Amino acid sequence: VQLQASGGGLVQAGESLTLSCAASGRTFVGYTVGWFRQTPGNERDFVAAVHWAAGRTYYNDSMQGRFTISRDSDKNTVNLRISGLKPEDTARYVCAADRRWTDVSKIEVWGTGTLVTVSS
């Protein structure tokens, strides 16, 4: 499976944005799909993930509330909605997929990422 992230852009603080992670090559069946974000010089932070079949969601405790992950079976996408955007949310958001999702260092597939820039 190959992943393509989209939906990023330049937004004002307080606005909302929905990022989308699309799969090509196959469906997400059997995978947990998640989002990470990374800023230059910093570690990649886990944001949220969803088990495609069960619909079970996982969130970084510090990000729960403004971030909502969902799956769209019709479009074969995993979406991340970010509400109440803050300048500190500025980052490249990358989606990833793995059949086990037990170790970030062993994640099977990484997407290209989409840049979100929040102005104050």
JSON list of N, CA and C in Angstrom, two decimals, residues 31-97:
[
{"chain": "A", "resi": 31, "resn": "TYR", "atom": "N", "xyz": [-5.10, -2.96, 8.43]},
{"chain": "A", "resi": 31, "resn": "TYR", "atom": "CA", "xyz": [-4.13, -1.99, 8.91]},
{"chain": "A", "resi": 31, "resn": "TYR", "atom": "C", "xyz": [-4.70, -1.11, 10.01]},
{"chain": "A", "resi": 32, "resn": "THR", "atom": "N", "xyz": [-3.82, -0.62, 10.84]},
{"chain": "A", "resi": 32, "resn": "THR", "atom": "CA", "xyz": [-4.09, 0.54, 11.67]},
{"chain": "A", "resi": 32, "resn": "THR", "atom": "C", "xyz": [-3.41, 1.71, 10.97]},
{"chain": "A", "resi": 33, "resn": "VAL", "atom": "N", "xyz": [-4.14, 2.79, 10.84]},
{"chain": "A", "resi": 33, "resn": "VAL", "atom": "CA", "xyz": [-3.64, 3.96, 10.12]},
{"chain": "A", "resi": 33, "resn": "VAL", "atom": "C", "xyz": [-3.60, 5.14, 11.08]},
{"chain": "A", "resi": 34, "resn": "GLY", "atom": "N", "xyz": [-2.50, 5.84, 11.06]},
{"chain": "A", "resi": 34, "resn": "GLY", "atom": "CA", "xyz": [-2.37, 6.93, 12.00]},
{"chain": "A", "resi": 34, "resn": "GLY", "atom": "C", "xyz": [-1.69, 8.16, 11.43]},
{"chain": "A", "resi": 35, "resn": "TRP", "atom": "N", "xyz": [-1.69, 9.19, 12.24]},
{"chain": "A", "resi": 35, "resn": "TRP", "atom": "CA", "xyz": [-1.05, 10.46, 11.87]},
{"chain": "A", "resi": 35, "resn": "TRP", "atom": "C", "xyz": [0.01, 10.82, 12.88]},
{"chain": "A", "resi": 36, "resn": "PHE", "atom": "N", "xyz": [1.10, 11.35, 12.36]},
{"chain": "A", "resi": 36, "resn": "PHE", "atom": "CA", "xyz": [2.17, 11.90, 13.16]},
{"chain": "A", "resi": 36, "resn": "PHE", "atom": "C", "xyz": [2.42, 13.32, 12.68]},
{"chain": "A", "resi": 37, "resn": "ARG", "atom": "N", "xyz": [3.08, 14.11, 13.50]},
{"chain": "A", "resi": 37, "resn": "ARG", "atom": "CA", "xyz": [3.47, 15.42, 13.01]},
{"chain": "A", "resi": 37, "resn": "ARG", "atom": "C", "xyz": [4.91, 15.69, 13.42]},
{"chain": "A", "resi": 38, "resn": "GLN", "atom": "N", "xyz": [5.56, 16.46, 12.59]},
{"chain": "A", "resi": 38, "resn": "GLN", "atom": "CA", "xyz": [6.97, 16.72, 12.82]},
{"chain": "A", "resi": 38, "resn": "GLN", "atom": "C", "xyz": [7.33, 18.13, 12.42]},
{"chain": "A", "resi": 39, "resn": "THR", "atom": "N", "xyz": [8.13, 18.77, 13.26]},
{"chain": "A", "resi": 39, "resn": "THR", "atom": "CA", "xyz": [8.66, 20.09, 12.95]},
{"chain": "A", "resi": 39, "resn": "THR", "atom": "C", "xyz": [10.18, 19.96, 12.82]},
{"chain": "A", "resi": 40, "resn": "PRO", "atom": "N", "xyz": [10.81, 20.86, 12.08]},
{"chain": "A", "resi": 40, "resn": "PRO", "atom": "CA", "xyz": [12.26, 20.76, 11.86]},
{"chain": "A", "resi": 40, "resn": "PRO", "atom": "C", "xyz": [13.05, 20.68, 13.16]},
{"chain": "A", "resi": 41, "resn": "GLY", "atom": "N", "xyz": [13.91, 19.72, 13.26]},
{"chain": "A", "resi": 41, "resn": "GLY", "atom": "CA", "xyz": [14.77, 19.59, 14.41]},
{"chain": "A", "resi": 41, "resn": "GLY", "atom": "C", "xyz": [14.14, 18.87, 15.59]},
{"chain": "A", "resi": 42, "resn": "ASN", "atom": "N", "xyz": [12.90, 18.46, 15.44]},
{"chain": "A", "resi": 42, "resn": "ASN", "atom": "CA", "xyz": [12.20, 17.79, 16.54]},
{"chain": "A", "resi": 42, "resn": "ASN", "atom": "C", "xyz": [11.81, 16.36, 16.17]},
{"chain": "A", "resi": 43, "resn": "GLU", "atom": "N", "xyz": [11.49, 15.63, 17.21]},
{"chain": "A", "resi": 43, "resn": "GLU", "atom": "CA", "xyz": [11.04, 14.26, 17.02]},
{"chain": "A", "resi": 43, "resn": "GLU", "atom": "C", "xyz": [9.66, 14.25, 16.36]},
{"chain": "A", "resi": 44, "resn": "ARG", "atom": "N", "xyz": [9.36, 13.16, 15.74]},
{"chain": "A", "resi": 44, "resn": "ARG", "atom": "CA", "xyz": [8.03, 12.96, 15.17]},
{"chain": "A", "resi": 44, "resn": "ARG", "atom": "C", "xyz": [7.08, 12.59, 16.31]},
{"chain": "A", "resi": 45, "resn": "ASP", "atom": "N", "xyz": [5.99, 13.32, 16.45]},
{"chain": "A", "resi": 45, "resn": "ASP", "atom": "CA", "xyz": [5.03, 13.09, 17.52]},
{"chain": "A", "resi": 45, "resn": "ASP", "atom": "C", "xyz": [3.81, 12.34, 17.00]},
{"chain": "A", "resi": 46, "resn": "PHE", "atom": "N", "xyz": [3.39, 11.37, 17.75]},
{"chain": "A", "resi": 46, "resn": "PHE", "atom": "CA", "xyz": [2.16, 10.65, 17.43]},
{"chain": "A", "resi": 46, "resn": "PHE", "atom": "C", "xyz": [0.97, 11.55, 17.71]},
{"chain": "A", "resi": 47, "resn": "VAL", "atom": "N", "xyz": [0.01, 11.55, 16.79]},
{"chain": "A", "resi": 47, "resn": "VAL", "atom": "CA", "xyz": [-1.19, 12.35, 16.98]},
{"chain": "A", "resi": 47, "resn": "VAL", "atom": "C", "xyz": [-2.40, 11.45, 17.26]},
{"chain": "A", "resi": 48, "resn": "ALA", "atom": "N", "xyz": [-2.71, 10.57, 16.33]},
{"chain": "A", "resi": 48, "resn": "ALA", "atom": "CA", "xyz": [-3.88, 9.72, 16.47]},
{"chain": "A", "resi": 48, "resn": "ALA", "atom": "C", "xyz": [-3.80, 8.56, 15.48]},
{"chain": "A", "resi": 49, "resn": "ALA", "atom": "N", "xyz": [-4.56, 7.51, 15.77]},
{"chain": "A", "resi": 49, "resn": "ALA", "atom": "CA", "xyz": [-4.61, 6.35, 14.87]},
{"chain": "A", "resi": 49, "resn": "ALA", "atom": "C", "xyz": [-5.98, 5.70, 14.96]},
{"chain": "A", "resi": 50, "resn": "VAL", "atom": "N", "xyz": [-6.30, 4.95, 13.94]},
{"chain": "A", "resi": 50, "resn": "VAL", "atom": "CA", "xyz": [-7.57, 4.22, 13.91]},
{"chain": "A", "resi": 50, "resn": "VAL", "atom": "C", "xyz": [-7.34, 2.84, 13.33]},
{"chain": "A", "resi": 51, "resn": "HIS", "atom": "N", "xyz": [-7.91, 1.84, 13.99]},
{"chain": "A", "resi": 51, "resn": "HIS", "atom": "CA", "xyz": [-7.87, 0.49, 13.46]},
{"chain": "A", "resi": 51, "resn": "HIS", "atom": "C", "xyz": [-8.96, 0.40, 12.41]},
{"chain": "A", "resi": 52, "resn": "TRP", "atom": "N", "xyz": [-8.59, 0.13, 11.18]},
{"chain": "A", "resi": 52, "resn": "TRP", "atom": "CA", "xyz": [-9.54, 0.25, 10.08]},
{"chain": "A", "resi": 52, "resn": "TRP", "atom": "C", "xyz": [-10.75, -0.66, 10.25]},
{"chain": "A", "resi": 53, "resn": "ALA", "atom": "N", "xyz": [-10.54, -1.89, 10.60]},
{"chain": "A", "resi": 53, "resn": "ALA", "atom": "CA", "xyz": [-11.65, -2.85, 10.67]},
{"chain": "A", "resi": 53, "resn": "ALA", "atom": "C", "xyz": [-12.53, -2.60, 11.90]},
{"chain": "A", "resi": 54, "resn": "ALA", "atom": "N", "xyz": [-11.92, -2.41, 13.04]},
{"chain": "A", "resi": 54, "resn": "ALA", "atom": "CA", "xyz": [-12.68, -2.29, 14.28]},
{"chain": "A", "resi": 54, "resn": "ALA", "atom": "C", "xyz": [-13.17, -0.87, 14.53]},
{"chain": "A", "resi": 55, "resn": "GLY", "atom": "N", "xyz": [-12.51, 0.10, 13.90]},
{"chain": "A", "resi": 55, "resn": "GLY", "atom": "CA", "xyz": [-12.89, 1.49, 14.13]},
{"chain": "A", "resi": 55, "resn": "GLY", "atom": "C", "xyz": [-12.38, 2.05, 15.45]},
{"chain": "A", "resi": 56, "resn": "ARG", "atom": "N", "xyz": [-11.58, 1.28, 16.15]},
{"chain": "A", "resi": 56, "resn": "ARG", "atom": "CA", "xyz": [-11.05, 1.74, 17.44]},
{"chain": "A", "resi": 56, "resn": "ARG", "atom": "C", "xyz": [-10.04, 2.86, 17.19]},
{"chain": "A", "resi": 57, "resn": "THR", "atom": "N", "xyz": [-10.14, 3.91, 17.99]},
{"chain": "A", "resi": 57, "resn": "THR", "atom": "CA", "xyz": [-9.26, 5.06, 17.80]},
{"chain": "A", "resi": 57, "resn": "THR", "atom": "C", "xyz": [-8.31, 5.22, 18.97]},
{"chain": "A", "resi": 58, "resn": "TYR", "atom": "N", "xyz": [-7.18, 5.80, 18.69]},
{"chain": "A", "resi": 58, "resn": "TYR", "atom": "CA", "xyz": [-6.14, 6.05, 19.69]},
{"chain": "A", "resi": 58, "resn": "TYR", "atom": "C", "xyz": [-5.66, 7.48, 19.51]},
{"chain": "A", "resi": 59, "resn": "TYR", "atom": "N", "xyz": [-5.43, 8.15, 20.62]},
{"chain": "A", "resi": 59, "resn": "TYR", "atom": "CA", "xyz": [-4.98, 9.52, 20.56]},
{"chain": "A", "resi": 59, "resn": "TYR", "atom": "C", "xyz": [-3.79, 9.75, 21.48]},
{"chain": "A", "resi": 60, "resn": "ASN", "atom": "N", "xyz": [-2.96, 10.68, 21.09]},
{"chain": "A", "resi": 60, "resn": "ASN", "atom": "CA", "xyz": [-1.96, 11.21, 22.00]},
{"chain": "A", "resi": 60, "resn": "ASN", "atom": "C", "xyz": [-2.73, 11.96, 23.07]},
{"chain": "A", "resi": 61, "resn": "ASP", "atom": "N", "xyz": [-2.51, 11.63, 24.31]},
{"chain": "A", "resi": 61, "resn": "ASP", "atom": "CA", "xyz": [-3.30, 12.23, 25.40]},
{"chain": "A", "resi": 61, "resn": "ASP", "atom": "C", "xyz": [-3.28, 13.75, 25.37]},
{"chain": "A", "resi": 62, "resn": "SER", "atom": "N", "xyz": [-2.16, 14.31, 24.98]},
{"chain": "A", "resi": 62, "resn": "SER", "atom": "CA", "xyz": [-2.05, 15.77, 24.99]},
{"chain": "A", "resi": 62, "resn": "SER", "atom": "C", "xyz": [-2.79, 16.42, 23.83]},
{"chain": "A", "resi": 63, "resn": "MET", "atom": "N", "xyz": [-3.22, 15.62, 22.86]},
{"chain": "A", "resi": 63, "resn": "MET", "atom": "CA", "xyz": [-3.88, 16.17, 21.68]},
{"chain": "A", "resi": 63, "resn": "MET", "atom": "C", "xyz": [-5.35, 15.81, 21.60]},
{"chain": "A", "resi": 64, "resn": "GLN", "atom": "N", "xyz": [-5.80, 14.98, 22.49]},
{"chain": "A", "resi": 64, "resn": "GLN", "atom": "CA", "xyz": [-7.21, 14.60, 22.43]},
{"chain": "A", "resi": 64, "resn": "GLN", "atom": "C", "xyz": [-8.08, 15.82, 22.72]},
{"chain": "A", "resi": 65, "resn": "GLY", "atom": "N", "xyz": [-9.15, 15.95, 21.96]},
{"chain": "A", "resi": 65, "resn": "GLY", "atom": "CA", "xyz": [-10.05, 17.08, 22.16]},
{"chain": "A", "resi": 65, "resn": "GLY", "atom": "C", "xyz": [-10.14, 17.93, 20.91]},
{"chain": "A", "resi": 66, "resn": "ARG", "atom": "N", "xyz": [-9.00, 18.35, 20.38]},
{"chain": "A", "resi": 66, "resn": "ARG", "atom": "CA", "xyz": [-9.02, 19.17, 19.17]},
{"chain": "A", "resi": 66, "resn": "ARG", "atom": "C", "xyz": [-8.76, 18.35, 17.92]},
{"chain": "A", "resi": 67, "resn": "PHE", "atom": "N", "xyz": [-8.31, 17.12, 18.10]},
{"chain": "A", "resi": 67, "resn": "PHE", "atom": "CA", "xyz": [-7.98, 16.26, 16.97]},
{"chain": "A", "resi": 67, "resn": "PHE", "atom": "C", "xyz": [-8.98, 15.11, 16.91]},
{"chain": "A", "resi": 68, "resn": "THR", "atom": "N", "xyz": [-9.53, 14.87, 15.75]},
{"chain": "A", "resi": 68, "resn": "THR", "atom": "CA", "xyz": [-10.48, 13.79, 15.57]},
{"chain": "A", "resi": 68, "resn": "THR", "atom": "C", "xyz": [-10.09, 12.98, 14.34]},
{"chain": "A", "resi": 69, "resn": "ILE", "atom": "N", "xyz": [-9.85, 11.70, 14.56]},
{"chain": "A", "resi": 69, "resn": "ILE", "atom": "CA", "xyz": [-9.50, 10.82, 13.44]},
{"chain": "A", "resi": 69, "resn": "ILE", "atom": "C", "xyz": [-10.72, 10.01, 13.05]},
{"chain": "A", "resi": 70, "resn": "SER", "atom": "N", "xyz": [-10.88, 9.80, 11.76]},
{"chain": "A", "resi": 70, "resn": "SER", "atom": "CA", "xyz": [-12.02, 9.03, 11.27]},
{"chain": "A", "resi": 70, "resn": "SER", "atom": "C", "xyz": [-11.63, 8.30, 9.99]},
{"chain": "A", "resi": 71, "resn": "ARG", "atom": "N", "xyz": [-12.43, 7.35, 9.62]},
{"chain": "A", "resi": 71, "resn": "ARG", "atom": "CA", "xyz": [-12.18, 6.60, 8.38]},
{"chain": "A", "resi": 71, "resn": "ARG", "atom": "C", "xyz": [-13.37, 6.77, 7.45]},
{"chain": "A", "resi": 72, "resn": "ASP", "atom": "N", "xyz": [-13.10, 6.77, 6.18]},
{"chain": "A", "resi": 72, "resn": "ASP", "atom": "CA", "xyz": [-14.13, 6.88, 5.16]},
{"chain": "A", "resi": 72, "resn": "ASP", "atom": "C", "xyz": [-13.99, 5.67, 4.25]},
{"chain": "A", "resi": 73, "resn": "SER", "atom": "N", "xyz": [-14.87, 4.71, 4.44]},
{"chain": "A", "resi": 73, "resn": "SER", "atom": "CA", "xyz": [-14.77, 3.46, 3.69]},
{"chain": "A", "resi": 73, "resn": "SER", "atom": "C", "xyz": [-15.05, 3.68, 2.20]},
{"chain": "A", "resi": 74, "resn": "ASP", "atom": "N", "xyz": [-15.92, 4.60, 1.89]},
{"chain": "A", "resi": 74, "resn": "ASP", "atom": "CA", "xyz": [-16.26, 4.85, 0.48]},
{"chain": "A", "resi": 74, "resn": "ASP", "atom": "C", "xyz": [-15.07, 5.39, -0.29]},
{"chain": "A", "resi": 75, "resn": "LYS", "atom": "N", "xyz": [-14.32, 6.28, 0.36]},
{"chain": "A", "resi": 75, "resn": "LYS", "atom": "CA", "xyz": [-13.19, 6.91, -0.31]},
{"chain": "A", "resi": 75, "resn": "LYS", "atom": "C", "xyz": [-11.86, 6.23, 0.00]},
{"chain": "A", "resi": 76, "resn": "ASN", "atom": "N", "xyz": [-11.91, 5.26, 0.92]},
{"chain": "A", "resi": 76, "resn": "ASN", "atom": "CA", "xyz": [-10.69, 4.58, 1.35]},
{"chain": "A", "resi": 76, "resn": "ASN", "atom": "C", "xyz": [-9.66, 5.56, 1.87]},
{"chain": "A", "resi": 77, "resn": "THR", "atom": "N", "xyz": [-10.12, 6.42, 2.75]},
{"chain": "A", "resi": 77, "resn": "THR", "atom": "CA", "xyz": [-9.25, 7.42, 3.34]},
{"chain": "A", "resi": 77, "resn": "THR", "atom": "C", "xyz": [-9.38, 7.42, 4.86]},
{"chain": "A", "resi": 78, "resn": "VAL", "atom": "N", "xyz": [-8.35, 7.91, 5.51]},
{"chain": "A", "resi": 78, "resn": "VAL", "atom": "CA", "xyz": [-8.38, 8.19, 6.94]},
{"chain": "A", "resi": 78, "resn": "VAL", "atom": "C", "xyz": [-8.18, 9.68, 7.10]},
{"chain": "A", "resi": 79, "resn": "ASN", "atom": "N", "xyz": [-9.09, 10.31, 7.80]},
{"chain": "A", "resi": 79, "resn": "ASN", "atom": "CA", "xyz": [-9.07, 11.76, 7.92]},
{"chain": "A", "resi": 79, "resn": "ASN", "atom": "C", "xyz": [-8.71, 12.20, 9.32]},
{"chain": "A", "resi": 80, "resn": "LEU", "atom": "N", "xyz": [-8.05, 13.33, 9.40]},
{"chain": "A", "resi": 80, "resn": "LEU", "atom": "CA", "xyz": [-7.73, 13.93, 10.70]},
{"chain": "A", "resi": 80, "resn": "LEU", "atom": "C", "xyz": [-8.25, 15.35, 10.69]},
{"chain": "A", "resi": 81, "resn": "ARG", "atom": "N", "xyz": [-9.24, 15.59, 11.53]},
{"chain": "A", "resi": 81, "resn": "ARG", "atom": "CA", "xyz": [-9.77, 16.94, 11.64]},
{"chain": "A", "resi": 81, "resn": "ARG", "atom": "C", "xyz": [-9.11, 17.62, 12.83]},
{"chain": "A", "resi": 82, "resn": "ILE", "atom": "N", "xyz": [-8.62, 18.82, 12.59]},
{"chain": "A", "resi": 82, "resn": "ILE", "atom": "CA", "xyz": [-7.99, 19.61, 13.64]},
{"chain": "A", "resi": 82, "resn": "ILE", "atom": "C", "xyz": [-8.82, 20.87, 13.80]},
{"chain": "A", "resi": 83, "resn": "SER", "atom": "N", "xyz": [-9.36, 21.06, 14.97]},
{"chain": "A", "resi": 83, "resn": "SER", "atom": "CA", "xyz": [-10.15, 22.25, 15.22]},
{"chain": "A", "resi": 83, "resn": "SER", "atom": "C", "xyz": [-9.40, 23.19, 16.16]},
{"chain": "A", "resi": 84, "resn": "GLY", "atom": "N", "xyz": [-9.80, 24.46, 16.14]},
{"chain": "A", "resi": 84, "resn": "GLY", "atom": "CA", "xyz": [-9.15, 25.43, 17.00]},
{"chain": "A", "resi": 84, "resn": "GLY", "atom": "C", "xyz": [-7.64, 25.47, 16.81]},
{"chain": "A", "resi": 85, "resn": "LEU", "atom": "N", "xyz": [-7.22, 25.54, 15.57]},
{"chain": "A", "resi": 85, "resn": "LEU", "atom": "CA", "xyz": [-5.79, 25.48, 15.26]},
{"chain": "A", "resi": 85, "resn": "LEU", "atom": "C", "xyz": [-5.01, 26.57, 15.97]},
{"chain": "A", "resi": 86, "resn": "LYS", "atom": "N", "xyz": [-3.83, 26.20, 16.42]},
{"chain": "A", "resi": 86, "resn": "LYS", "atom": "CA", "xyz": [-2.92, 27.10, 17.12]},
{"chain": "A", "resi": 86, "resn": "LYS", "atom": "C", "xyz": [-1.60, 27.18, 16.34]},
{"chain": "A", "resi": 87, "resn": "PRO", "atom": "N", "xyz": [-0.87, 28.27, 16.49]},
{"chain": "A", "resi": 87, "resn": "PRO", "atom": "CA", "xyz": [0.42, 28.36, 15.79]},
{"chain": "A", "resi": 87, "resn": "PRO", "atom": "C", "xyz": [1.34, 27.17, 16.09]},
{"chain": "A", "resi": 88, "resn": "GLU", "atom": "N", "xyz": [1.25, 26.63, 17.30]},
{"chain": "A", "resi": 88, "resn": "GLU", "atom": "CA", "xyz": [2.11, 25.50, 17.65]},
{"chain": "A", "resi": 88, "resn": "GLU", "atom": "C", "xyz": [1.69, 24.20, 16.97]},
{"chain": "A", "resi": 89, "resn": "ASP", "atom": "N", "xyz": [0.58, 24.21, 16.27]},
{"chain": "A", "resi": 89, "resn": "ASP", "atom": "CA", "xyz": [0.19, 23.06, 15.46]},
{"chain": "A", "resi": 89, "resn": "ASP", "atom": "C", "xyz": [0.90, 23.04, 14.12]},
{"chain": "A", "resi": 90, "resn": "THR", "atom": "N", "xyz": [1.62, 24.10, 13.83]},
{"chain": "A", "resi": 90, "resn": "THR", "atom": "CA", "xyz": [2.37, 24.16, 12.58]},
{"chain": "A", "resi": 90, "resn": "THR", "atom": "C", "xyz": [3.36, 23.01, 12.51]},
{"chain": "A", "resi": 91, "resn": "ALA", "atom": "N", "xyz": [3.24, 22.20, 11.48]},
{"chain": "A", "resi": 91, "resn": "ALA", "atom": "CA", "xyz": [4.09, 21.01, 11.34]},
{"chain": "A", "resi": 91, "resn": "ALA", "atom": "C", "xyz": [3.78, 20.33, 10.02]},
{"chain": "A", "resi": 92, "resn": "ARG", "atom": "N", "xyz": [4.62, 19.37, 9.68]},
{"chain": "A", "resi": 92, "resn": "ARG", "atom": "CA", "xyz": [4.29, 18.48, 8.58]},
{"chain": "A", "resi": 92, "resn": "ARG", "atom": "C", "xyz": [3.58, 17.28, 9.17]},
{"chain": "A", "resi": 93, "resn": "TYR", "atom": "N", "xyz": [2.41, 17.02, 8.69]},
{"chain": "A", "resi": 93, "resn": "TYR", "atom": "CA", "xyz": [1.60, 15.91, 9.18]},
{"chain": "A", "resi": 93, "resn": "TYR", "atom": "C", "xyz": [1.75, 14.74, 8.22]},
{"chain": "A", "resi": 94, "resn": "VAL", "atom": "N", "xyz": [2.14, 13.64, 8.77]},
{"chain": "A", "resi": 94, "resn": "VAL", "atom": "CA", "xyz": [2.45, 12.44, 7.98]},
{"chain": "A", "resi": 94, "resn": "VAL", "atom": "C", "xyz": [1.54, 11.30, 8.40]},
{"chain": "A", "resi": 95, "resn": "CYS", "atom": "N", "xyz": [0.99, 10.58, 7.43]},
{"chain": "A", "resi": 95, "resn": "CYS", "atom": "CA", "xyz": [0.19, 9.42, 7.79]},
{"chain": "A", "resi": 95, "resn": "CYS", "atom": "C", "xyz": [1.02, 8.15, 7.62]},
{"chain": "A", "resi": 96, "resn": "ALA", "atom": "N", "xyz": [0.63, 7.14, 8.34]},
{"chain": "A", "resi": 96, "resn": "ALA", "atom": "CA", "xyz": [1.37, 5.89, 8.34]},
{"chain": "A", "resi": 96, "resn": "ALA", "atom": "C", "xyz": [0.42, 4.73, 8.53]},
{"chain": "A", "resi": 97, "resn": "ALA", "atom": "N", "xyz": [0.82, 3.57, 8.10]},
{"chain": "A", "resi": 97, "resn": "ALA", "atom": "CA", "xyz": [-0.02, 2.38, 8.24]},
{"chain": "A", "resi": 97, "resn": "ALA", "atom": "C", "xyz": [0.82, 1.18, 8.62]}
]
